[in-house]
């Protein structure tokens, strides 16, 4: 068995086909030369299932597409000799996983297949009919391609059930991987959760403004005397969150508040409130309900992407080991001379 046909290498290609390649196919129309007719024969037996030369040929086109390669390359004898061995190994792995799916009584509906193909076509900015015509121009029948998608979706479901739930990427593993890639630990920024009492002091009405300023002083004194911030907010605040005790729903990072507000709230300790601060809408008093140190949006996005990379790597290792185990336990006989 050559290295390119080893089950471990094939498992890696299988995972790529399951998770990545199905959503990244590029199909461009081209003519395909006809092949000479060959009498059908059995090329592999797997636990009582058989794979024929006809099956192998039908699977080759979709498999080559899943590698983002042109099925016309199958007309190249050197390429065909290499790829048909890979296709057969992939088909053996597929049969083993589909046998697992039967044991688990898993099914993929026609609607599931149709939705996936629609998604793939959309990513290529094609209508499904155009995508179908493009496949046909490559010598890949619609029935064969639907079967390819069906089997890959079923394999993916088996893998998720058998392996996916067991894989956990810890925060420590993620932080270490981030530091290895970006040269530093994930940077966290200080955020604050706030409540607000807003008292409006309209500039165009001096009397209202004066009464508002007095209300601000009285309110601040009440808070200093120990009255509950939420109760006072419900009574006197003129902001939209007054009914909720002045609670503002989202945490605030630096740069999210006007400079005067930001300077005051970020200098205030958790559980304490600011002095009255004048702004465009009037005077505000903020209670710093909670101080947190959170990842900024860019770092969080980088971590999410990195977590997916680590998860796929761990899933790939687990899949490689599991397929090796399935192959060792299975009865597999191949009768293929690489001359399709």
PDB file of N, CA and C in Angstrom, residues 174-210:
ATOM      1  N   UNK A 174      -6.638  27.129  23.917  1.00  0.00           N
ATOM      2  CA  UNK A 174      -6.921  28.195  22.962  1.00  0.00           C
ATOM      3  C   UNK A 174      -5.983  29.384  23.180  1.00  0.00           C
ATOM      4  N   UNK A 175      -5.757  29.755  24.436  1.00  0.00           N
ATOM      5  CA  UNK A 175      -4.858  30.876  24.736  1.00  0.00           C
ATOM      6  C   UNK A 175      -3.435  30.575  24.292  1.00  0.00           C
ATOM      7  N   UNK A 176      -2.986  29.338  24.518  1.00  0.00           N
ATOM      8  CA  UNK A 176      -1.631  28.962  24.099  1.00  0.00           C
ATOM      9  C   UNK A 176      -1.498  29.014  22.578  1.00  0.00           C
ATOM     10  N   UNK A 177      -2.508  28.494  21.884  1.00  0.00           N
ATOM     11  CA  UNK A 177      -2.470  28.519  20.424  1.00  0.00           C
ATOM     12  C   UNK A 177      -2.491  29.957  19.908  1.00  0.00           C
ATOM     13  N   UNK A 178      -3.246  30.818  20.590  1.00  0.00           N
ATOM     14  CA  UNK A 178      -3.302  32.231  20.191  1.00  0.00           C
ATOM     15  C   UNK A 178      -1.931  32.882  20.378  1.00  0.00           C
ATOM     16  N   UNK A 179      -1.304  32.614  21.523  1.00  0.00           N
ATOM     17  CA  UNK A 179       0.020  33.188  21.786  1.00  0.00           C
ATOM     18  C   UNK A 179       1.047  32.680  20.781  1.00  0.00           C
ATOM     19  N   UNK A 180       0.959  31.402  20.422  1.00  0.00           N
ATOM     20  CA  UNK A 180       1.886  30.839  19.434  1.00  0.00           C
ATOM     21  C   UNK A 180       1.718  31.511  18.080  1.00  0.00           C
ATOM     22  N   UNK A 181       0.472  31.823  17.729  1.00  0.00           N
ATOM     23  CA  UNK A 181       0.216  32.396  16.403  1.00  0.00           C
ATOM     24  C   UNK A 181       0.455  33.899  16.363  1.00  0.00           C
ATOM     25  N   UNK A 182       0.038  34.609  17.411  1.00  0.00           N
ATOM     26  CA  UNK A 182       0.080  36.071  17.368  1.00  0.00           C
ATOM     27  C   UNK A 182       1.160  36.675  18.261  1.00  0.00           C
ATOM     28  N   UNK A 183       1.890  35.832  18.997  1.00  0.00           N
ATOM     29  CA  UNK A 183       3.004  36.328  19.786  1.00  0.00           C
ATOM     30  C   UNK A 183       2.627  37.001  21.083  1.00  0.00           C
ATOM     31  N   UNK A 184       1.379  36.883  21.511  1.00  0.00           N
ATOM     32  CA  UNK A 184       0.946  37.480  22.774  1.00  0.00           C
ATOM     33  C   UNK A 184      -0.334  36.803  23.242  1.00  0.00           C
ATOM     34  N   UNK A 185      -0.632  36.963  24.518  1.00  0.00           N
ATOM     35  CA  UNK A 185      -1.875  36.430  25.056  1.00  0.00           C
ATOM     36  C   UNK A 185      -3.056  37.238  24.504  1.00  0.00           C
ATOM     37  N   UNK A 186      -4.237  36.631  24.431  1.00  0.00           N
ATOM     38  CA  UNK A 186      -5.412  37.392  23.987  1.00  0.00           C
ATOM     39  C   UNK A 186      -5.625  38.618  24.868  1.00  0.00           C
ATOM     40  N   UNK A 187      -5.713  39.771  24.248  1.00  0.00           N
ATOM     41  CA  UNK A 187      -5.838  41.021  24.995  1.00  0.00           C
ATOM     42  C   UNK A 187      -7.291  41.247  25.410  1.00  0.00           C
ATOM     43  N   UNK A 188      -7.457  41.559  26.682  1.00  0.00           N
ATOM     44  CA  UNK A 188      -8.791  41.855  27.208  1.00  0.00           C
ATOM     45  C   UNK A 188      -8.895  43.338  27.535  1.00  0.00           C
ATOM     46  N   UNK A 189     -10.073  43.880  27.339  1.00  0.00           N
ATOM     47  CA  UNK A 189     -10.295  45.296  27.610  1.00  0.00           C
ATOM     48  C   UNK A 189     -11.307  45.437  28.743  1.00  0.00           C
ATOM     49  N   UNK A 190     -11.152  46.497  29.495  1.00  0.00           N
ATOM     50  CA  UNK A 190     -12.055  46.759  30.609  1.00  0.00           C
ATOM     51  C   UNK A 190     -13.407  47.204  30.071  1.00  0.00           C
ATOM     52  N   UNK A 191     -14.462  46.586  30.558  1.00  0.00           N
ATOM     53  CA  UNK A 191     -15.817  46.986  30.198  1.00  0.00           C
ATOM     54  C   UNK A 191     -16.614  47.222  31.474  1.00  0.00           C
ATOM     55  N   UNK A 192     -17.636  48.053  31.348  1.00  0.00           N
ATOM     56  CA  UNK A 192     -18.455  48.380  32.515  1.00  0.00           C
ATOM     57  C   UNK A 192     -19.926  48.184  32.181  1.00  0.00           C
ATOM     58  N   UNK A 193     -20.658  47.681  33.154  1.00  0.00           N
ATOM     59  CA  UNK A 193     -22.121  47.611  33.064  1.00  0.00           C
ATOM     60  C   UNK A 193     -22.680  48.724  33.939  1.00  0.00           C
ATOM     61  N   UNK A 194     -23.591  49.499  33.358  1.00  0.00           N
ATOM     62  CA  UNK A 194     -24.011  50.746  33.992  1.00  0.00           C
ATOM     63  C   UNK A 194     -25.514  50.819  34.206  1.00  0.00           C
ATOM     64  N   UNK A 195     -25.881  51.630  35.188  1.00  0.00           N
ATOM     65  CA  UNK A 195     -27.245  52.140  35.323  1.00  0.00           C
ATOM     66  C   UNK A 195     -27.155  53.659  35.253  1.00  0.00           C
ATOM     67  N   UNK A 196     -28.220  54.296  34.778  1.00  0.00           N
ATOM     68  CA  UNK A 196     -28.172  55.743  34.544  1.00  0.00           C
ATOM     69  C   UNK A 196     -29.415  56.427  35.106  1.00  0.00           C
ATOM     70  N   UNK A 197     -29.177  57.548  35.741  1.00  0.00           N
ATOM     71  CA  UNK A 197     -30.257  58.486  36.065  1.00  0.00           C
ATOM     72  C   UNK A 197     -30.038  59.711  35.189  1.00  0.00           C
ATOM     73  N   UNK A 198     -31.013  60.010  34.353  1.00  0.00           N
ATOM     74  CA  UNK A 198     -30.928  61.158  33.448  1.00  0.00           C
ATOM     75  C   UNK A 198     -31.948  62.206  33.879  1.00  0.00           C
ATOM     76  N   UNK A 199     -31.474  63.420  34.063  1.00  0.00           N
ATOM     77  CA  UNK A 199     -32.359  64.549  34.394  1.00  0.00           C
ATOM     78  C   UNK A 199     -32.136  65.627  33.345  1.00  0.00           C
ATOM     79  N   UNK A 200     -33.175  65.901  32.595  1.00  0.00           N
ATOM     80  CA  UNK A 200     -33.056  66.844  31.481  1.00  0.00           C
ATOM     81  C   UNK A 200     -33.106  68.284  31.995  1.00  0.00           C
ATOM     82  N   UNK A 201     -32.276  69.130  31.390  1.00  0.00           N
ATOM     83  CA  UNK A 201     -32.237  70.564  31.718  1.00  0.00           C
ATOM     84  C   UNK A 201     -32.229  71.338  30.403  1.00  0.00           C
ATOM     85  N   UNK A 202     -33.414  71.554  29.815  1.00  0.00           N
ATOM     86  CA  UNK A 202     -33.479  72.180  28.488  1.00  0.00           C
ATOM     87  C   UNK A 202     -32.915  73.600  28.492  1.00  0.00           C
ATOM     88  N   UNK A 203     -32.023  73.871  27.551  1.00  0.00           N
ATOM     89  CA  UNK A 203     -31.385  75.187  27.476  1.00  0.00           C
ATOM     90  C   UNK A 203     -32.352  76.267  27.025  1.00  0.00           C
ATOM     91  N   UNK A 204     -33.414  75.882  26.310  1.00  0.00           N
ATOM     92  CA  UNK A 204     -34.347  76.885  25.790  1.00  0.00           C
ATOM     93  C   UNK A 204     -35.440  77.254  26.792  1.00  0.00           C
ATOM     94  N   UNK A 205     -35.389  76.686  27.989  1.00  0.00           N
ATOM     95  CA  UNK A 205     -36.378  77.000  29.026  1.00  0.00           C
ATOM     96  C   UNK A 205     -35.637  77.191  30.346  1.00  0.00           C
ATOM     97  N   UNK A 206     -35.239  78.413  30.655  1.00  0.00           N
ATOM     98  CA  UNK A 206     -34.429  78.675  31.854  1.00  0.00           C
ATOM     99  C   UNK A 206     -35.078  78.186  33.146  1.00  0.00           C
ATOM    100  N   UNK A 207     -36.409  78.342  33.267  1.00  0.00           N
ATOM    101  CA  UNK A 207     -37.071  77.912  34.499  1.00  0.00           C
ATOM    102  C   UNK A 207     -36.978  76.397  34.681  1.00  0.00           C
ATOM    103  N   UNK A 208     -37.259  75.649  33.591  1.00  0.00           N
ATOM    104  CA  UNK A 208     -37.152  74.190  33.669  1.00  0.00           C
ATOM    105  C   UNK A 208     -35.712  73.762  33.932  1.00  0.00           C
ATOM    106  N   UNK A 209     -34.786  74.477  33.303  1.00  0.00           N
ATOM    107  CA  UNK A 209     -33.379  74.148  33.498  1.00  0.00           C
ATOM    108  C   UNK A 209     -32.979  74.348  34.956  1.00  0.00           C
ATOM    109  N   UNK A 210     -33.470  75.431  35.552  1.00  0.00           N
ATOM    110  CA  UNK A 210     -33.121  75.711  36.950  1.00  0.00           C
ATOM    111  C   UNK A 210     -33.711  74.659  37.878  1.00  0.00           C
TER     112      UNK A 210
END
